[in-house]
């Protein structure tokens, strides 16, 4: 028998699972797979439909009409001088990004068990591809938001804020996407193991929406209860998004730093859990 | 000596049946409560049989136990064993899908595994899109898929259907396209699990050819799991035989395959039915006994290729004045017919018939065989006694040549073959 020194091997499979799971260079070598998966998701959602990608706009528009009627007309929540359509649409578009990206990441292990048990690739590829798919959808919905804003600026008395800090928008979007991915990856490990958690999650995310200023401005919340809403790391990001786009929003730099820190922690926990536990999960799913 | 590309060292995989969870949080909590707090038996797990062992409170199932082997560059290995022997677990560990419990696998070069045909195929997408996606999932990059695209399409023979969603494909078309993608992977090490069990005969041939081509021309290493022993014996140089998670034997593929086949079918050289109700037969004939008698020179001599043997049978003829002929069929263990011997047809009265047929020594090649008897009336089949005798002929070479490899062919008769020096070579 020929014995070899350890150094001469290209790879080694050992019982221990790693926390990081995958090196960036390995992930980079799978970039085509990520793009392929994003493409697949996009094509699949609208295969054999009449409206095609227009469906991406259909859902926010219907939601928008509902919110304007229910929260604007019936409940009568003040939008602080902003046209209700714009106010609700900013909230809806950003919330959709968080909601969809979180929910699709949640069920990664359940949805992909067929592939995971048959072929190896870095598992991180899937959540990254999911996030990118959702960002693509967001971009399309955001385009609609831009169109409607332009309409309001040109044809109504409403004027857009003069100092647009557009650079903040991509940052907010990426922070929200990362937060939902980190949270989703942690939860995906749990739902992989415990199927019944997925019911709680659907409920939880709906409740979370009401703790986030989606359908109301933070100003609308009574001062003594405001801290509860502000504990939610999404709140400063939503307020900042509205402030940048529509000129109204209640947010301090400290709150934004708090959000960024939360995103960082959630993302690190998510990645580590996903890699460490996900490896073992294949035996169980 | 060529380089070792995969080294598997004391590899074990233990599935912990009791603690991996029941899939529901409520049940897990309930189990934790009953087993840890109340100290009772696990309410959700009952021991299924003797292959599990008790280890403390947990049930352990050893899918693999202390497996060691080394694969050299360019070798084609077959992994064989009955169901549940750990073949798939081994492949899954080598292809990094699951982690081992103990032990290490080390290797050199890129590795691609094909544990099923059509991994990553999506029925809604068109053939073209699926070729790309499945290529990416199997580890190709865009450039590789693009370069191979035409080759893949030609191999699958589905040029006309490329822009049709694969859900409208027939299952054969689906499999062909999926295999075509996989066949054009170019890893240093290719892992295949039972993928040849699909497609029509022509396509299977194509696949086998491709695997041969990959390993011979490309110098690539292949690990191949199959229940098709013929394929393993044909394709592989080396084989690993797993039995309940343990390595039973490893070595030259033909030998391992033969040994494996022998254990799965016991030698039957004598059968006798004293009770006429249990005897095989019908309203025309009824067998009473069938046996194989080797003409051994000594008692301790094994039944090898030199030994002539006689097949004897006793059979009741139940119909007076029937024209009967008995055919003897000799088959290799994999089912290929070596020869058939018909007896002369004769008209027999009602009563017991006895027959015998002697197969000469120094005629068959070594290997495992079985014998079937067919009774015919004229040309119409009356009764078939399928594989009533099975036996194994051992190899015997004397020592005239040093060569110990597999002697090819179904038969090995002593045919005179002389070579002599006639004229001195002058140039």
XYZ file of C-alpha atoms in Angstrom:
712
model
C 0.000 0.000 0.000
C 1.128 3.479 -0.794
C 0.825 5.913 2.040
C 0.619 9.588 1.310
C 1.222 12.636 3.346
C -1.876 14.664 4.123
C -0.661 17.656 2.207
C -0.922 16.048 -1.196
C -4.686 15.606 -1.179
C -6.984 18.106 -2.815
C -9.865 17.534 -0.497
C -10.800 15.647 2.602
C -14.147 14.608 4.021
C -14.196 14.383 7.784
C -16.986 13.773 10.296
C -16.869 17.278 11.746
C -19.137 19.851 10.211
C -17.805 23.322 9.774
C -19.352 26.617 10.810
C -18.474 28.516 7.708
C -19.159 25.638 5.363
C -17.984 27.178 2.168
C -15.204 29.400 1.011
C -15.974 32.467 -1.040
C -13.931 31.138 -3.929
C -16.005 27.947 -4.021
C -19.173 30.011 -3.921
C -17.843 32.118 -6.771
C -17.261 29.020 -8.869
C -20.966 28.272 -8.517
C -22.064 31.727 -9.694
C -23.583 30.270 -12.859
C -25.760 28.012 -10.775
C -26.984 31.005 -8.767
C -27.853 32.886 -11.937
C -29.447 29.763 -13.389
C -31.643 29.345 -10.323
C -32.723 32.991 -10.372
C -33.602 32.591 -14.029
C -35.527 29.417 -13.274
C -37.529 31.098 -10.502
C -38.366 33.976 -12.786
C -39.421 31.751 -15.675
C -41.349 29.374 -13.464
C -43.522 31.963 -11.778
C -45.066 33.043 -15.044
C -44.951 29.961 -17.223
C -48.295 29.445 -18.910
C -49.858 32.638 -17.593
C -51.536 35.254 -19.734
C -50.156 38.322 -18.021
C -46.658 36.926 -17.525
C -44.366 39.074 -15.408
C -47.173 41.623 -15.042
C -48.420 39.429 -12.209
C -45.550 40.809 -10.178
C -47.337 44.152 -10.301
C -50.817 42.759 -9.894
C -50.369 41.649 -6.296
C -49.018 44.984 -4.959
C -51.671 46.925 -6.867
C -54.515 44.883 -5.392
C -52.975 45.153 -1.929
C -52.596 48.877 -2.447
C -56.279 49.319 -3.318
C -57.288 47.303 -0.265
C -55.066 49.315 2.062
C -56.185 52.649 0.650
C -59.821 51.638 1.142
C -59.482 49.936 4.527
C -56.782 51.885 6.341
C -57.141 55.157 4.468
C -60.904 55.533 4.071
C -62.437 53.267 6.743
C -59.953 53.452 9.594
C -58.718 56.847 8.544
C -55.072 56.616 9.433
C -53.358 59.907 8.727
C -50.605 59.757 6.144
C -49.178 63.124 7.163
C -49.962 64.926 3.952
C -48.480 62.279 1.704
C -50.888 60.961 -0.952
C -52.212 57.695 0.532
C -51.437 55.777 -2.637
C -47.759 56.645 -2.415
C -47.646 56.163 1.321
C -49.072 52.652 1.224
C -47.221 51.594 -1.889
C -43.803 52.386 -0.377
C -44.716 50.263 2.614
C -46.137 47.428 0.516
C -43.195 47.233 -1.861
C -40.643 47.110 0.923
C -42.695 44.729 3.045
C -43.150 42.388 0.095
C -39.399 42.183 -0.250
C -38.976 41.198 3.378
C -41.991 38.920 3.518
C -41.396 36.997 0.274
C -37.698 36.645 0.736
C -38.110 35.451 4.323
C -40.834 32.946 3.505
C -39.026 31.511 0.506
C -35.827 31.064 2.500
C -37.732 29.423 5.355
C -38.689 26.336 3.426
C -35.325 25.763 1.696
C -34.684 22.393 3.244
C -38.154 21.092 2.678
C -38.382 22.305 -0.899
C -34.942 21.178 -1.982
C -34.558 17.895 -0.178
C -34.704 16.050 -3.509
C -31.711 17.923 -4.841
C -29.847 18.142 -1.547
C -29.911 14.393 -1.083
C -28.678 13.669 -4.583
C -25.993 16.147 -5.478
C -23.430 18.286 -3.760
C -23.018 22.005 -4.186
C -22.510 24.622 -1.503
C -25.887 24.848 0.202
C -25.482 28.604 0.560
C -26.154 28.841 -3.165
C -29.879 28.358 -2.609
C -30.560 31.175 -0.100
C -28.392 33.515 -2.129
C -30.317 32.682 -5.281
C -33.603 33.121 -3.435
C -32.531 36.530 -2.218
C -31.530 37.587 -5.694
C -34.841 36.424 -7.148
C -36.665 38.504 -4.591
C -34.476 41.507 -5.297
C -35.386 41.186 -8.941
C -39.073 41.175 -8.103
C -38.501 44.131 -5.852
C -36.828 46.024 -8.672
C -39.896 45.566 -10.845
C -42.259 46.678 -8.094
C -40.000 49.582 -7.276
C -40.218 50.648 -10.882
C -43.987 50.837 -10.490
C -43.516 52.960 -7.396
C -41.260 55.313 -9.344
C -43.834 55.602 -12.117
C -46.617 56.492 -9.703
C -44.398 58.980 -7.867
C -43.594 60.671 -11.149
C -47.302 60.893 -11.897
C -47.983 62.560 -8.557
C -45.139 65.019 -8.995
C -46.196 66.013 -12.505
C -49.988 66.041 -12.248
C -50.860 66.902 -8.631
C -50.068 69.588 -6.153
C -47.885 67.226 -4.135
C -44.186 67.972 -4.384
C -41.446 65.480 -3.839
C -38.817 66.219 -1.200
C -36.151 68.427 -2.674
C -33.047 66.764 -1.301
C -33.371 63.217 -2.458
C -30.783 60.988 -0.838
C -31.191 58.292 -3.399
C -27.981 56.524 -2.335
C -29.697 55.430 0.861
C -32.254 53.369 -1.059
C -30.007 50.515 -2.250
C -28.546 50.319 1.245
C -31.962 50.002 2.841
C -33.001 47.405 0.313
C -29.873 45.320 0.799
C -30.155 45.523 4.586
C -33.724 44.266 4.452
C -32.829 41.496 2.030
C -29.953 40.360 4.229
C -32.098 40.500 7.345
C -34.767 38.329 5.770
C -32.160 35.919 4.442
C -30.413 35.575 7.806
C -33.685 35.110 9.621
C -34.946 32.731 6.968
C -31.835 30.554 7.090
C -32.093 30.133 10.852
C -35.752 29.270 10.559
C -35.176 26.957 7.580
C -33.047 24.706 9.774
C -35.820 24.612 12.363
C -38.618 23.980 9.885
C -36.499 21.297 8.275
C -36.458 19.511 11.590
C -39.863 20.454 12.901
C -42.477 20.679 10.214
C -45.118 22.166 12.484
C -43.101 25.355 12.911
C -44.045 26.453 9.429
C -47.602 27.142 10.566
C -46.442 29.382 13.380
C -44.165 31.242 11.018
C -46.970 32.216 8.655
C -48.858 33.619 11.605
C -45.809 35.291 13.117
C -44.895 37.140 9.972
C -48.424 38.539 9.661
C -48.261 39.822 13.228
C -44.832 41.288 12.587
C -46.302 43.355 9.777
C -48.421 45.232 12.272
C -45.341 45.919 14.379
C -43.723 47.482 11.345
C -44.817 50.866 9.986
C -46.250 49.473 6.775
C -49.815 50.737 6.958
C -49.247 53.559 9.460
C -46.525 56.136 10.096
C -44.604 55.717 13.330
C -45.985 59.107 14.372
C -49.425 57.573 14.499
C -48.390 55.298 17.355
C -48.901 56.736 20.810
C -45.642 57.930 22.362
C -45.690 55.508 25.292
C -46.100 52.463 23.058
C -43.743 53.636 20.332
C -40.733 51.813 21.793
C -42.351 48.471 21.057
C -42.530 49.238 17.374
C -39.052 50.744 17.447
C -37.624 47.570 18.933
C -38.304 45.993 15.575
C -35.151 46.501 13.487
C -37.317 46.886 10.397
C -38.970 50.053 11.712
C -36.061 52.487 11.229
C -35.450 51.083 7.740
C -39.079 51.582 6.714
C -39.183 55.078 8.133
C -35.899 55.943 6.453
C -37.176 54.576 3.140
C -40.248 56.820 3.351
C -38.183 59.752 4.488
C -35.846 59.466 1.528
C -38.604 58.914 -1.029
C -41.476 60.966 0.311
C -39.840 63.371 2.730
C -41.734 62.221 5.819
C -40.414 59.762 8.345
C -39.325 59.649 11.940
C -35.906 58.148 12.303
C -32.684 58.947 14.131
C -29.157 57.888 13.139
C -28.942 55.808 16.340
C -31.938 53.788 15.269
C -30.386 53.116 11.897
C -27.168 51.944 13.564
C -29.298 49.675 15.750
C -30.897 48.202 12.642
C -27.576 47.643 10.927
C -26.228 45.886 14.023
C -29.303 43.679 14.178
C -28.943 42.755 10.524
C -25.292 41.868 11.135
C -26.058 39.616 14.093
C -29.013 37.910 12.420
C -27.021 37.302 9.244
C -24.026 35.803 11.049
C -26.240 33.577 13.195
C -28.177 32.569 10.104
C -25.135 31.624 8.043
C -23.489 29.722 10.878
C -26.633 27.805 11.817
C -27.392 27.060 8.215
C -23.974 25.596 7.515
C -23.424 23.785 10.764
C -26.878 22.341 11.277
C -27.851 22.086 7.647
C -25.167 19.509 7.093
C -26.620 17.246 9.748
C -30.143 17.937 8.621
C -29.732 15.937 5.406
C -29.880 12.780 7.515
C -33.182 13.854 9.006
C -35.285 15.685 6.424
C 2.193 2.455 -10.242
C -0.513 5.010 -10.888
C -1.566 7.528 -8.308
C -4.189 7.019 -5.677
C -7.013 9.490 -6.198
C -9.391 8.393 -3.477
C -8.440 7.014 -0.133
C -11.167 5.838 2.197
C -9.983 5.220 5.696
C -11.945 3.434 8.428
C -15.152 5.005 7.246
C -18.255 4.459 9.359
C -21.710 5.891 9.207
C -24.030 5.483 12.121
C -27.624 6.587 11.953
C -28.979 7.431 15.344
C -32.543 6.360 14.965
C -33.783 7.479 18.323
C -32.545 11.027 18.708
C -32.786 12.547 15.289
C -36.276 13.682 15.982
C -39.700 12.697 14.906
C -40.355 15.617 12.639
C -42.748 17.402 14.899
C -41.890 19.728 17.710
C -44.787 18.506 19.806
C -43.647 14.908 19.534
C -40.052 15.812 20.284
C -41.083 17.690 23.387
C -43.338 14.852 24.431
C -40.522 12.371 23.905
C -38.080 14.487 25.829
C -40.611 14.666 28.643
C -41.289 10.921 28.784
C -37.734 9.715 28.290
C -35.751 12.313 30.198
C -38.120 13.387 32.940
C -40.346 10.371 33.460
C -37.603 7.880 32.437
C -39.877 5.713 30.384
C -39.463 3.972 27.044
C -39.389 6.136 23.974
C -43.002 6.275 22.833
C -42.123 6.890 19.180
C -39.494 4.332 18.508
C -39.729 0.567 18.468
C -36.859 -1.656 17.521
C -37.442 -2.956 13.999
C -35.088 -5.921 14.063
C -31.702 -7.295 14.874
C -29.619 -5.022 12.686
C -29.937 -2.292 15.252
C -28.184 -2.415 18.539
C -28.896 -0.743 21.815
C -26.405 1.889 22.735
C -27.387 3.480 25.977
C -30.867 4.717 25.373
C -30.426 5.364 21.650
C -30.922 3.056 18.745
C -27.942 2.908 16.440
C -27.935 1.653 12.929
C -24.570 1.071 11.327
C -24.969 1.735 7.642
C -21.219 1.467 7.102
C -18.654 -0.023 9.369
C -14.907 0.489 9.066
C -14.666 0.618 5.290
C -11.186 0.961 3.818
C -10.103 1.090 0.211
C -7.975 3.013 -2.217
C -8.780 3.865 -5.794
C -6.101 4.625 -8.320
C -6.221 7.073 -11.171
C -8.182 5.779 -14.158
C -9.663 2.739 -12.471
C -13.309 1.788 -12.806
C -14.700 0.427 -9.567
C -17.943 -1.387 -9.102
C -19.658 -1.394 -5.742
C -21.922 -4.393 -5.281
C -23.971 -5.852 -2.480
C -27.540 -6.711 -1.691
C -30.102 -4.067 -0.776
C -29.303 -2.214 2.413
C -25.651 -3.155 2.382
C -24.535 0.466 2.474
C -23.655 1.054 -1.167
C -25.625 4.245 -1.526
C -24.489 5.559 1.817
C -20.896 5.074 0.723
C -21.475 6.990 -2.505
C -23.292 9.742 -0.670
C -20.380 10.197 1.682
C -17.818 10.261 -1.113
C -19.893 12.769 -3.028
C -20.172 15.010 0.061
C -23.918 14.758 0.490
C -23.796 13.294 3.971
C -21.004 13.318 6.467
C -19.411 10.184 7.866
C -19.650 9.463 11.576
C -16.068 8.298 11.792
C -13.214 8.052 9.366
C -11.962 10.108 6.493
C -12.157 10.238 2.737
C -9.312 11.974 0.975
C -9.059 12.616 -2.681
C -7.542 14.438 -5.569
C -9.265 16.255 -8.384
C -12.822 17.262 -9.033
C -15.660 14.914 -8.309
C -19.142 14.688 -9.780
C -21.855 12.402 -8.646
C -24.882 11.115 -10.439
C -27.028 9.426 -7.893
C -30.151 9.715 -9.970
C -30.973 10.686 -13.507
C -32.401 14.147 -13.892
C -31.329 15.826 -10.672
C -32.346 19.457 -10.865
C -34.581 19.000 -13.881
C -37.667 21.098 -13.747
C -40.677 19.837 -15.677
C -41.907 23.334 -16.519
C -38.717 24.455 -18.214
C -37.777 23.659 -21.772
C -35.172 21.082 -22.689
C -32.661 23.781 -23.482
C -33.067 25.534 -20.142
C -32.907 22.244 -18.294
C -29.653 21.287 -19.963
C -28.103 24.473 -18.657
C -29.610 24.310 -15.182
C -28.838 20.662 -14.663
C -25.318 21.216 -15.951
C -24.796 23.979 -13.420
C -26.171 21.869 -10.592
C -23.834 19.040 -11.502
C -20.942 21.456 -11.310
C -20.286 22.616 -14.851
C -19.787 26.273 -15.616
C -21.463 28.240 -18.347
C -18.600 27.938 -20.786
C -18.436 24.163 -20.407
C -22.158 23.730 -20.968
C -22.082 26.011 -23.992
C -19.159 24.116 -25.523
C -20.791 20.757 -24.937
C -24.304 21.825 -25.784
C -24.408 20.509 -29.344
C -22.761 17.265 -28.315
C -25.284 16.799 -25.515
C -28.199 17.412 -27.836
C -26.860 15.039 -30.474
C -26.236 12.368 -27.866
C -29.791 12.616 -26.594
C -31.240 12.716 -30.110
C -33.826 15.320 -29.132
C -32.924 18.208 -31.434
C -36.530 18.823 -32.388
C -37.875 19.003 -28.868
C -35.378 21.369 -27.296
C -37.806 24.229 -26.880
C -40.628 22.121 -25.478
C -41.124 21.993 -21.714
C -39.817 18.666 -20.487
C -43.113 17.890 -18.788
C -44.432 17.112 -22.270
C -41.589 14.677 -22.917
C -42.102 10.946 -22.701
C -40.301 9.412 -19.760
C -37.735 7.901 -22.111
C -36.980 11.258 -23.683
C -36.677 12.832 -20.274
C -34.175 10.229 -19.146
C -32.199 10.478 -22.361
C -31.773 14.199 -22.078
C -30.887 13.955 -18.412
C -28.308 11.268 -19.006
C -26.875 13.154 -21.959
C -26.084 16.091 -19.705
C -24.545 13.858 -17.114
C -22.508 11.919 -19.639
C -20.784 15.077 -20.741
C -19.553 16.001 -17.324
C -15.809 16.022 -17.210
C -14.786 15.538 -13.630
C -11.651 13.668 -12.617
C -13.795 11.289 -10.606
C -17.295 10.265 -11.645
C -19.718 8.584 -9.270
C -22.666 6.690 -10.732
C -25.503 5.022 -8.888
C -27.669 2.579 -10.786
C -28.298 4.998 -13.613
C -28.245 2.316 -16.239
C -31.538 0.883 -15.104
C -33.325 3.294 -17.407
C -34.003 3.677 -21.078
C -34.314 1.131 -23.839
C -31.653 -1.422 -24.688
C -30.120 0.714 -27.393
C -29.798 3.648 -25.054
C -28.348 1.465 -22.317
C -25.703 0.325 -24.745
C -24.969 3.932 -25.548
C -24.577 4.694 -21.867
C -22.289 1.758 -21.225
C -20.224 2.787 -24.216
C -19.987 6.309 -22.892
C -18.806 5.109 -19.502
C -16.177 2.931 -21.126
C -15.081 5.815 -23.283
C -14.890 8.130 -20.307
C -12.730 5.763 -18.317
C -10.521 4.445 -21.105
C -9.915 7.430 -23.320
C -10.317 10.109 -20.692
C -8.311 8.293 -18.052
C -10.977 9.230 -15.568
C -11.803 7.368 -12.409
C -15.304 5.962 -12.108
C -17.150 4.524 -9.119
C -20.224 2.649 -10.170
C -22.986 1.068 -8.110
C -25.225 -1.402 -9.836
C -27.339 -4.467 -9.358
C -26.570 -5.476 -12.900
C -23.701 -7.890 -12.354
C -23.075 -8.262 -16.045
C -22.481 -4.520 -16.325
C -20.178 -4.492 -13.327
C -18.181 -7.423 -14.653
C -17.931 -5.839 -18.092
C -17.183 -2.275 -17.136
C -15.196 -2.466 -13.975
C -11.697 -3.618 -13.277
C -12.085 -3.590 -9.537
C -15.022 -4.266 -7.306
C -15.946 -3.669 -3.722
C -18.461 -6.009 -2.158
C -20.362 -4.614 0.784
C -22.353 -6.774 3.109
C -24.383 -5.126 5.875
C -22.056 -2.161 6.015
C -18.882 -4.211 6.079
C -16.452 -4.801 3.247
C -16.888 -8.460 2.428
C -14.210 -8.520 -0.204
C -12.495 -6.312 -2.734
C -10.440 -7.132 -5.774
C -10.703 -7.971 -9.444
C -14.271 -7.316 -10.561
C -15.031 -10.651 -12.284
C -14.011 -12.686 -9.297
C -15.892 -10.584 -6.815
C -19.003 -10.640 -8.977
C -18.846 -14.426 -9.254
C -18.425 -14.853 -5.545
C -21.252 -12.489 -4.860
C -23.522 -14.368 -7.231
C -22.640 -17.648 -5.576
C -23.711 -16.512 -2.149
C -26.968 -15.205 -3.473
C -27.754 -18.581 -5.041
C -26.875 -21.749 -3.209
C -25.592 -24.766 -5.077
C -28.361 -27.299 -5.629
C -27.049 -30.550 -7.030
C -29.818 -32.870 -5.935
C -33.565 -32.564 -5.660
C -36.007 -35.304 -4.781
C -39.775 -35.154 -4.355
C -41.138 -38.170 -2.502
C -44.590 -36.748 -1.998
C -46.327 -36.721 -5.390
C -48.449 -33.776 -4.269
C -45.384 -31.586 -3.933
C -43.587 -32.829 -6.976
C -43.306 -30.449 -9.910
C -45.377 -31.503 -12.869
C -48.795 -31.402 -14.444
C -51.354 -33.807 -15.848
C -48.866 -35.128 -18.422
C -45.622 -35.615 -16.538
C -44.407 -35.462 -12.966
C -40.799 -35.234 -11.842
C -39.582 -37.392 -9.010
C -35.915 -36.551 -8.742
C -33.155 -34.695 -10.484
C -29.496 -34.755 -9.569
C -26.056 -33.850 -10.762
C -23.370 -36.507 -10.296
C -19.794 -35.364 -10.809
C -17.327 -38.023 -11.883
C -14.765 -37.189 -9.254
C -11.570 -39.188 -8.988
C -11.216 -38.581 -5.268
C -13.637 -37.393 -2.625
C -11.726 -34.240 -1.846
C -11.454 -33.042 -5.385
C -13.545 -29.930 -6.044
C -15.932 -29.790 -8.955
C -13.685 -28.020 -11.425
C -13.510 -27.545 -15.172
C -11.840 -30.948 -15.782
C -14.589 -33.007 -14.195
C -17.296 -34.609 -16.343
C -20.696 -34.738 -14.708
C -23.943 -36.526 -15.352
C -27.403 -35.075 -14.962
C -29.892 -37.764 -13.937
C -33.605 -37.391 -13.605
C -36.640 -39.600 -12.934
C -39.994 -38.554 -14.252
C -43.450 -40.157 -14.313
C -45.167 -40.269 -17.656
C -48.884 -40.000 -16.943
C -50.205 -40.315 -20.493
C -49.980 -43.606 -22.364
C -48.266 -43.661 -25.729
C -47.076 -40.095 -25.695
C -44.283 -38.919 -27.924
C -41.852 -37.279 -25.546
C -38.512 -35.601 -25.852
C -36.579 -34.008 -22.992
C -34.326 -31.009 -23.557
C -31.582 -30.053 -21.179
C -30.589 -26.378 -21.063
C -27.329 -25.248 -19.526
C -27.115 -21.580 -18.533
C -24.537 -19.316 -16.966
C -25.610 -17.754 -13.684
C -26.367 -14.518 -15.473
C -28.877 -16.336 -17.679
C -27.011 -16.734 -20.958
C -27.677 -20.090 -22.573
C -24.487 -22.082 -23.102
C -26.092 -25.045 -24.822
C -29.200 -27.163 -25.076
C -29.174 -30.928 -25.523
C -32.353 -32.571 -26.855
C -32.959 -36.258 -26.258
C -34.195 -38.337 -29.134
C -37.980 -38.358 -29.199
C -39.634 -41.614 -28.281
C -43.094 -43.033 -27.662
C -43.416 -44.146 -24.059
C -45.968 -46.114 -22.101
C -47.377 -44.775 -18.853
C -44.780 -45.196 -16.097
C -41.485 -44.016 -14.699
C -38.888 -42.660 -17.095
C -35.244 -42.287 -16.144
C -32.830 -40.250 -18.151
C -29.260 -39.120 -17.985
C -27.011 -36.830 -19.923
C -23.287 -36.464 -19.403
C -21.480 -33.208 -19.975
C -17.818 -33.941 -20.651
C -14.957 -32.556 -18.620
C -12.539 -30.034 -20.057
C -15.396 -28.442 -21.871
C -17.086 -25.671 -19.854
C -15.305 -22.595 -18.627
C -15.140 -21.903 -14.916
C -18.101 -20.084 -13.434
C -21.547 -20.549 -11.996
C -24.167 -22.434 -13.991
C -27.678 -23.694 -13.738
C -29.593 -26.372 -15.562
C -33.219 -26.423 -16.711
C -35.157 -29.384 -18.092
C -37.880 -29.005 -20.683
C -40.326 -31.736 -21.593
C -41.800 -31.584 -25.086
C -44.442 -33.652 -26.771
C -43.539 -33.493 -30.422
C -42.778 -29.808 -30.705
C -45.300 -28.604 -28.113
C -43.928 -27.734 -24.682
C -45.411 -29.921 -21.955
C -43.572 -28.916 -18.830
C -40.559 -26.734 -17.917
C -38.501 -27.480 -14.835
C -36.598 -24.192 -14.623
C -33.196 -23.949 -12.903
C -33.600 -27.198 -11.010
C -29.858 -27.610 -10.503
C -27.299 -24.913 -9.815
C -23.610 -25.484 -9.457
C -20.261 -23.849 -9.636
C -17.292 -24.984 -11.685
C -13.975 -24.051 -10.153
C -11.064 -22.950 -12.247
C -8.211 -25.328 -12.981
C -5.211 -24.385 -15.099
C -2.495 -26.876 -14.232
C 0.667 -24.819 -14.319
C 1.454 -24.680 -17.992
C 1.123 -20.895 -18.089
C 1.616 -18.240 -15.492
C -1.466 -16.297 -16.530
C -4.119 -16.231 -13.825
C -6.555 -13.682 -15.236
C -10.093 -14.455 -16.305
C -10.230 -17.058 -19.075
C -12.625 -15.557 -21.574
C -15.485 -17.361 -23.227
C -18.419 -19.508 -22.232
C -16.661 -22.786 -22.958
C -13.096 -23.974 -22.566
C -12.698 -27.158 -24.601
C -9.267 -28.712 -25.062
C -8.729 -27.855 -28.678
C -5.388 -28.857 -30.089
C -3.296 -25.871 -30.972
C 0.289 -26.468 -31.960
C 3.020 -24.052 -32.767
C 6.370 -25.441 -33.921
C 9.556 -24.062 -35.269
C 9.840 -25.198 -38.886
C 12.489 -23.145 -40.593
C 15.143 -21.123 -38.932
C 14.429 -17.451 -39.442
C 17.105 -16.177 -41.743
C 16.528 -12.479 -41.904
